[in-house]
Short mmCIF file of C-alpha atoms in Angstrom, two decimals:
data_model
loop_
_atom_site.label_atom_id
_atom_site.label_comp_id
_atom_site.label_asym_id
_atom_site.label_seq_id
_atom_site.Cartn_x
_atom_site.Cartn_y
_atom_site.Cartn_z
CA MET A 24 -11.00 18.18 -14.13
CA PHE A 25 -11.94 14.64 -15.50
CA PRO A 26 -11.84 11.39 -13.62
CA THR A 27 -10.40 9.67 -16.86
CA SER A 28 -6.61 9.63 -16.49
CA GLY A 29 -6.38 7.06 -13.97
CA GLN A 30 -8.50 4.56 -16.05
CA CYS A 31 -6.63 5.34 -18.91
CA LEU A 32 -3.43 4.55 -17.21
CA GLY A 33 -4.96 1.30 -15.77
CA ILE A 34 -6.06 0.21 -19.15
CA ALA A 35 -2.55 1.05 -20.82
CA ALA A 36 -0.89 -1.15 -18.20
CA GLU A 37 -3.53 -4.06 -18.66
CA LEU A 38 -2.88 -4.06 -22.32
CA ARG A 39 0.97 -3.84 -21.78
CA ILE A 40 1.45 -0.98 -24.06
CA ALA A 41 4.68 0.07 -22.63
CA ASP A 42 6.03 -3.36 -23.25
CA LEU A 43 4.85 -3.25 -26.91
CA LEU A 44 6.72 0.13 -27.18
CA ALA A 45 9.89 -1.02 -25.87
CA ASP A 46 11.70 -1.42 -29.33
CA GLY A 47 10.39 2.00 -30.34
CA PRO A 48 7.29 3.89 -31.47
CA ARG A 49 4.35 2.20 -32.96
CA SER A 50 1.05 3.62 -34.12
CA ALA A 51 -2.26 3.44 -32.34
CA ALA A 52 -3.71 1.25 -35.09
CA ASP A 53 -0.71 -1.27 -34.96
CA LEU A 54 -1.08 -1.57 -31.17
CA ALA A 55 -4.85 -2.08 -31.29
CA ALA A 56 -4.37 -4.81 -33.87
CA GLU A 57 -1.89 -6.48 -31.38
CA THR A 58 -3.96 -6.20 -28.34
CA GLY A 59 -7.47 -6.34 -29.63
CA ALA A 60 -8.43 -3.00 -28.65
CA HIS A 61 -10.32 -0.63 -30.75
CA ALA A 62 -7.92 1.58 -32.71
CA HIS A 63 -9.49 4.96 -32.46
CA ALA A 64 -10.41 4.49 -28.61
CA LEU A 65 -6.89 3.31 -27.98
CA GLN A 66 -5.51 6.48 -29.78
CA SER A 67 -7.66 8.69 -27.91
CA THR A 68 -6.56 7.05 -24.51
CA LEU A 69 -3.04 7.18 -25.21
CA GLN A 70 -3.35 11.07 -26.43
CA ILE A 71 -4.85 11.65 -22.83
CA LEU A 72 -1.83 9.84 -21.36
CA THR A 73 0.40 11.85 -23.71
CA GLU A 74 -1.01 15.15 -22.09
CA ASP A 75 -0.29 13.54 -18.71
CA GLY A 76 3.41 13.10 -19.73
CA ILE A 77 3.17 9.19 -19.69
CA PHE A 78 3.52 8.50 -23.34
CA GLU A 79 5.09 10.74 -26.15
CA GLU A 80 3.08 11.31 -29.43
CA VAL A 81 6.25 11.42 -32.02
CA GLU A 82 3.68 12.09 -34.77
CA PRO A 83 0.12 11.96 -35.26
CA GLY A 84 -1.08 8.63 -34.13
CA VAL A 85 2.42 7.16 -33.35
CA PHE A 86 3.45 6.71 -29.75
CA ALA A 87 6.68 6.07 -27.67
CA ASN A 88 7.67 5.31 -24.24
CA THR A 89 8.92 7.92 -21.81
CA SER A 90 10.76 7.39 -18.54
CA ARG A 91 7.45 7.60 -17.04
CA SER A 92 5.51 4.97 -19.13
CA GLU A 93 8.49 2.65 -18.57
CA LEU A 94 7.26 2.19 -15.03
CA LEU A 95 4.18 0.56 -16.55
CA ARG A 96 6.18 -2.62 -17.40
CA PRO A 97 6.19 -5.39 -14.94
CA GLY A 98 9.59 -6.33 -13.45
CA VAL A 99 11.39 -3.03 -13.92
CA PRO A 100 12.87 -1.13 -11.12
CA ASN A 101 10.11 1.04 -9.23
CA SER A 102 7.54 -0.72 -11.43
CA GLN A 103 3.70 0.74 -11.15
CA PHE A 104 2.52 -1.97 -13.43
CA VAL A 105 0.12 -3.67 -10.68
CA MET A 106 -0.55 -0.42 -8.92
CA SER A 107 -1.70 1.29 -12.12
CA GLN A 108 -4.32 -1.49 -12.70
CA PHE A 109 -5.32 -1.47 -8.92
CA ALA A 110 -5.90 2.07 -8.83
CA ALA A 111 -8.30 1.83 -11.77
CA SER A 112 -10.23 -1.17 -10.16
CA GLU A 113 -13.90 -1.01 -10.63
CA TRP A 114 -14.64 -1.44 -6.81
CA LEU A 115 -12.42 1.54 -6.01
CA TRP A 116 -14.27 3.80 -8.58
CA ASN A 117 -17.56 2.71 -7.28
CA CYS A 118 -16.48 4.09 -3.88
CA TYR A 119 -15.39 7.49 -5.52
CA ALA A 120 -19.08 7.85 -7.22
CA LYS A 121 -20.23 7.76 -3.61
CA THR A 122 -17.69 10.42 -2.06
CA GLY A 123 -20.75 12.73 -1.04
CA TYR A 124 -22.02 9.80 1.33
CA SER A 125 -18.67 9.83 2.93
CA VAL A 126 -18.23 13.53 3.20
CA LYS A 127 -21.85 13.87 4.69
CA THR A 128 -21.34 10.87 7.05
CA GLY A 129 -17.79 10.39 7.84
CA LYS A 130 -18.44 6.66 6.80
CA ALA A 131 -17.02 4.46 4.26
CA ALA A 132 -18.45 4.83 0.87
CA PHE A 133 -17.32 1.27 0.15
CA GLU A 134 -19.94 -0.03 2.74
CA GLU A 135 -22.70 2.04 1.33
CA ALA A 136 -21.91 0.56 -2.21
CA TYR A 137 -21.23 -3.14 -1.35
CA GLY A 138 -22.98 -3.62 2.02
CA LYS A 139 -19.94 -4.89 3.71
CA THR A 140 -16.29 -3.64 4.90
CA LEU A 141 -13.53 -3.75 2.44
CA TRP A 142 -11.93 -6.54 4.36
CA ALA A 143 -14.94 -8.58 4.26
CA TYR A 144 -15.26 -8.22 0.63
CA MET A 145 -11.78 -9.22 -0.04
CA GLY A 146 -12.17 -12.35 2.16
CA GLN A 147 -15.38 -13.35 0.12
CA ASN A 148 -13.50 -12.41 -3.40
CA PRO A 149 -10.33 -13.99 -3.20
CA ASP A 150 -9.28 -12.57 -6.76
CA LYS A 151 -9.89 -9.20 -5.49
CA GLY A 152 -7.89 -10.06 -2.34
CA ARG A 153 -4.94 -11.31 -4.32
CA GLU A 154 -4.98 -8.23 -6.50
CA PHE A 155 -4.85 -6.06 -3.43
CA ASN A 156 -2.01 -7.94 -1.97
CA MET A 157 -0.07 -7.82 -5.26
CA ALA A 158 -0.52 -4.06 -5.32
CA MET A 159 0.72 -3.65 -1.84
CA ASN A 160 3.74 -6.16 -2.71
CA GLU A 161 4.72 -3.91 -5.64
CA PHE A 162 4.60 -0.90 -3.49
CA SER A 163 6.79 -2.50 -0.80
CA ALA A 164 9.20 -3.59 -3.32
CA THR A 165 9.38 -0.21 -4.69
CA LEU A 166 9.51 1.95 -1.63
CA GLY A 167 10.04 -0.75 1.17
CA PRO A 168 13.78 -0.72 1.12
CA ARG A 169 14.19 3.00 1.15
CA ILE A 170 11.84 3.15 4.09
CA VAL A 171 13.61 0.51 5.90
CA SER A 172 17.02 2.11 5.46
CA GLY A 173 15.66 5.37 6.97
CA TYR A 174 15.06 3.90 10.25
CA ALA A 175 18.22 2.08 11.73
CA ASP A 176 16.32 1.13 14.96
CA PHE A 177 14.65 -1.70 13.20
CA GLY A 178 17.99 -3.34 13.71
CA LYS A 179 17.71 -2.97 17.48
CA ALA A 180 14.75 -5.20 17.99
CA GLY A 181 15.17 -8.93 18.48
CA VAL A 182 11.84 -9.80 17.30
CA VAL A 183 9.79 -7.77 15.03
CA ALA A 184 5.99 -8.16 14.37
CA ASP A 185 4.58 -6.74 11.20
CA LEU A 186 0.77 -6.09 11.75
CA GLY A 187 -1.42 -6.34 8.61
CA GLY A 188 2.00 -7.19 6.95
CA GLY A 189 0.13 -8.69 3.82
CA THR A 190 2.23 -11.30 2.17
CA GLY A 191 5.55 -10.33 3.97
CA THR A 192 7.36 -8.10 1.27
CA PHE A 193 8.18 -5.21 3.85
CA LEU A 194 8.95 -7.49 6.68
CA ALA A 195 11.39 -9.50 4.34
CA ASN A 196 12.94 -5.98 3.59
CA ILE A 197 13.62 -5.54 7.50
CA LEU A 198 14.97 -9.07 7.96
CA THR A 199 17.39 -8.67 5.01
CA ALA A 200 18.57 -5.28 5.81
CA TYR A 201 19.22 -5.76 9.45
CA PRO A 202 20.52 -9.48 10.22
CA SER A 203 20.65 -8.47 13.82
CA VAL A 204 16.78 -8.99 13.89
CA GLN A 205 16.55 -12.65 15.16
CA ARG A 206 12.89 -13.16 14.13
CA GLY A 207 10.11 -11.51 12.17
CA VAL A 208 6.35 -12.44 12.92
CA LEU A 209 4.17 -11.68 10.08
CA ALA A 210 0.58 -10.97 11.30
CA ASP A 211 -2.51 -10.92 8.81
CA LEU A 212 -6.00 -12.67 8.27
CA PRO A 213 -5.45 -16.47 7.58
CA PRO A 214 -6.17 -16.24 3.71
CA VAL A 215 -3.45 -13.81 3.35
CA ILE A 216 -1.00 -15.69 5.50
CA GLU A 217 -1.51 -18.76 3.42
CA GLN A 218 -0.59 -16.70 0.31
CA ALA A 219 2.62 -15.51 2.25
CA LYS A 220 3.66 -18.98 3.17
CA ALA A 221 3.33 -20.01 -0.63
CA ARG A 222 5.73 -17.21 -1.66
CA PRO A 223 9.15 -18.67 -2.86
CA GLU A 224 10.75 -15.44 -2.14
CA LEU A 225 10.35 -16.07 1.63
CA ALA A 226 11.35 -19.63 1.59
CA GLU A 227 14.81 -19.14 2.98
CA LEU A 228 13.82 -16.83 5.84
CA ILE A 229 11.25 -19.48 6.88
CA GLU A 230 13.92 -22.13 6.47
CA LYS A 231 16.30 -20.40 8.71
CA GLY A 232 13.78 -19.71 11.37
CA ARG A 233 13.69 -15.93 10.91
CA LEU A 234 10.06 -15.72 9.69
CA ASP A 235 7.12 -17.01 11.65
CA PHE A 236 3.34 -16.35 10.99
CA HIS A 237 0.35 -15.17 13.19
CA ALA A 238 -3.03 -15.92 11.41
CA GLY A 239 -5.84 -13.91 12.71
CA ASP A 240 -7.64 -10.65 13.21
CA PHE A 241 -5.63 -8.15 15.21
CA PHE A 242 -8.58 -6.62 16.56
CA GLU A 243 -8.82 -10.04 18.65
CA SER A 244 -5.27 -10.70 18.89
CA VAL A 245 -1.70 -9.78 18.29
CA PRO A 246 1.77 -11.57 18.46
CA ALA A 247 3.03 -11.50 21.93
CA GLY A 248 6.60 -11.45 23.22
CA VAL A 249 7.98 -9.22 20.59
CA ASP A 250 10.38 -5.93 20.97
CA LEU A 251 8.86 -4.01 17.93
CA TYR A 252 5.38 -3.62 16.55
CA VAL A 253 5.42 -2.43 12.97
CA CYS A 254 2.46 -0.80 11.43
CA LYS A 255 3.04 0.00 7.77
CA GLN A 256 0.40 1.84 6.00
CA ILE A 257 -2.39 0.58 8.44
CA THR A 258 -2.97 2.98 11.01
CA HIS A 259 -4.86 5.21 8.45
CA SER A 260 -7.37 2.50 7.96
CA TRP A 261 -9.06 3.12 11.26
CA ASN A 262 -10.67 5.83 13.21
CA ASP A 263 -9.25 6.66 16.64
CA GLU A 264 -11.44 4.10 18.46
CA LYS A 265 -10.18 1.19 16.30
CA LEU A 266 -6.63 2.29 16.13
CA LEU A 267 -6.82 2.75 19.87
CA SER A 268 -8.22 -0.79 20.23
CA VAL A 269 -5.10 -2.44 18.31
CA LEU A 270 -2.68 -0.26 20.23
CA LYS A 271 -4.07 -1.44 23.61
CA ARG A 272 -3.94 -5.21 22.42
CA CYS A 273 -0.33 -4.59 21.54
CA ARG A 274 0.54 -2.83 24.88
CA ASP A 275 -1.22 -6.05 26.76
CA ALA A 276 0.55 -8.57 24.54
CA SER A 277 4.17 -7.06 24.58
CA PRO A 278 4.30 -4.37 27.59
CA THR A 279 7.80 -3.30 26.71
CA ALA A 280 7.40 -3.35 23.18
CA SER A 281 7.61 -0.10 21.02
CA ILE A 282 5.65 0.83 17.90
CA ALA A 283 6.99 1.89 14.55
CA ALA A 284 4.29 3.19 12.15
CA ALA A 285 5.31 3.74 8.58
CA GLU A 286 2.89 6.40 7.43
CA LEU A 287 2.15 9.59 5.47
CA VAL A 288 1.89 12.35 8.05
CA LEU A 289 -0.30 15.24 7.36
CA ARG A 290 1.52 18.56 7.58
CA PRO A 291 1.69 21.93 5.82
CA GLY A 292 3.11 21.65 2.29
CA VAL A 293 2.69 17.96 1.75
CA GLN A 294 2.61 16.52 -1.61
CA LYS A 295 -0.72 16.65 -3.50
CA PHE A 296 -1.13 12.93 -3.74
CA VAL A 297 -1.10 12.72 0.11
CA LYS A 298 -4.18 14.77 0.16
CA TYR A 299 -5.73 12.49 -2.47
CA PHE A 300 -4.63 9.48 -0.47
CA ASP A 301 -6.50 11.04 2.68
CA VAL A 302 -9.67 11.04 0.54
CA MET A 303 -9.13 7.55 -0.66
CA MET A 304 -8.80 6.14 2.85
CA LEU A 305 -12.19 8.00 3.88
CA VAL A 306 -14.23 6.61 1.01
CA THR A 307 -12.65 3.07 1.27
CA MET A 308 -12.37 2.39 5.00
CA ALA A 309 -13.49 5.69 6.89
CA GLY A 310 -9.91 5.89 7.72
CA PHE A 311 -7.96 9.10 7.45
CA LEU A 312 -4.23 10.48 7.70
CA ARG A 313 -3.14 12.07 10.75
CA THR A 314 -1.15 14.83 11.91
CA GLU A 315 1.97 14.40 14.30
CA GLU A 316 -0.16 15.84 17.12
CA GLN A 317 -3.13 13.55 16.42
CA TYR A 318 -0.81 10.63 16.44
CA ALA A 319 0.59 11.87 19.87
CA GLU A 320 -2.89 12.12 21.24
CA VAL A 321 -4.06 8.53 20.47
CA PHE A 322 -0.69 6.81 21.51
CA LYS A 323 -1.01 8.60 24.76
CA GLN A 324 -4.52 7.05 25.44
CA ALA A 325 -3.03 3.60 24.67
CA GLY A 326 -0.14 3.99 27.06
CA TYR A 327 2.70 5.07 24.56
CA GLU A 328 4.54 8.20 24.09
CA LEU A 329 5.33 9.42 20.59
CA ARG A 330 9.26 9.96 20.88
CA ARG A 331 9.92 11.07 17.45
CA VAL A 332 8.87 11.10 13.55
CA VAL A 333 11.80 10.08 11.47
CA PRO A 334 11.83 11.17 7.73
CA THR A 335 12.70 8.69 5.25
CA GLU A 336 13.83 9.11 1.52
CA THR A 337 10.23 8.59 0.67
CA ALA A 338 7.09 10.65 1.52
CA PHE A 339 6.59 8.22 4.54
CA SER A 340 7.90 8.94 7.95
CA ILE A 341 8.40 6.45 10.82
CA ILE A 342 6.33 7.44 13.77
CA GLU A 343 8.04 5.99 16.83
CA ALA A 344 6.16 5.28 19.98
CA VAL A 345 7.48 3.81 23.19
CA PRO A 346 5.63 2.50 26.27
CA VAL A 347 5.04 4.52 29.37
CA ASP A 348 4.02 3.71 32.75
#
């Protein structure tokens, strides 16, 4: 097992190889001349990706797109253009290099490598923060509508708050799919909220008064007066103590509100990538995926009851919790 495929995929996306092959097969030498890459090195890279089923080598040194490499093009349906580069990020691979530290201590390898939390690093390095948010936007654009359509109860809430909702793609999916939702509140750190406010895709929702913002740290405050708190891909970022802290803030701020967490749930027979994702959460944030039983326990401690786990068309489920006395 070699750790090269992810890096090769990232550089292929960065060099826009799939775009350059849109009109048909081309040689590695030709592609290298156009991209400024080293011809032999690029050919070796594309051959690795061919072995992974990404590209096709139609004759020695000549490559063509496949249905999988088409996803490396920006703007196509289900594009993985940004995510492929994000997954090859230097900071992320520096974490993987210290996986042993996380395994031995249960702590984030990121903090061992950089001396600060991932979120502090993103805040101090705006370019990295933007890259992160772009990757999350791409994810939400690809899978978000299919997750949202799988949980009709989104439409039963008058006010929905998306905690850690990034620059708003997933919340916009909810507001668009369910016109019955009167208002959405996007909650994230101030720099992220500023990015969201500047997005032209959200302008109409803002103008119609259907999208508000809550800038702050949800370990300190969450929006009040809402009917449903949405947590998409954030509960896995924390250990039980931190997750419990956020859930209790939600319980205090909106005592009657429910929780809908869109997450990968650990269960027998889960896809291989789910297990990889679990380790990625460990090394980056000291977080982890949970089983249904583990979610039920932490919700119980915060004053909620796990009512059901709703599958969607994707690998993600909606974990629904309701307040109890």
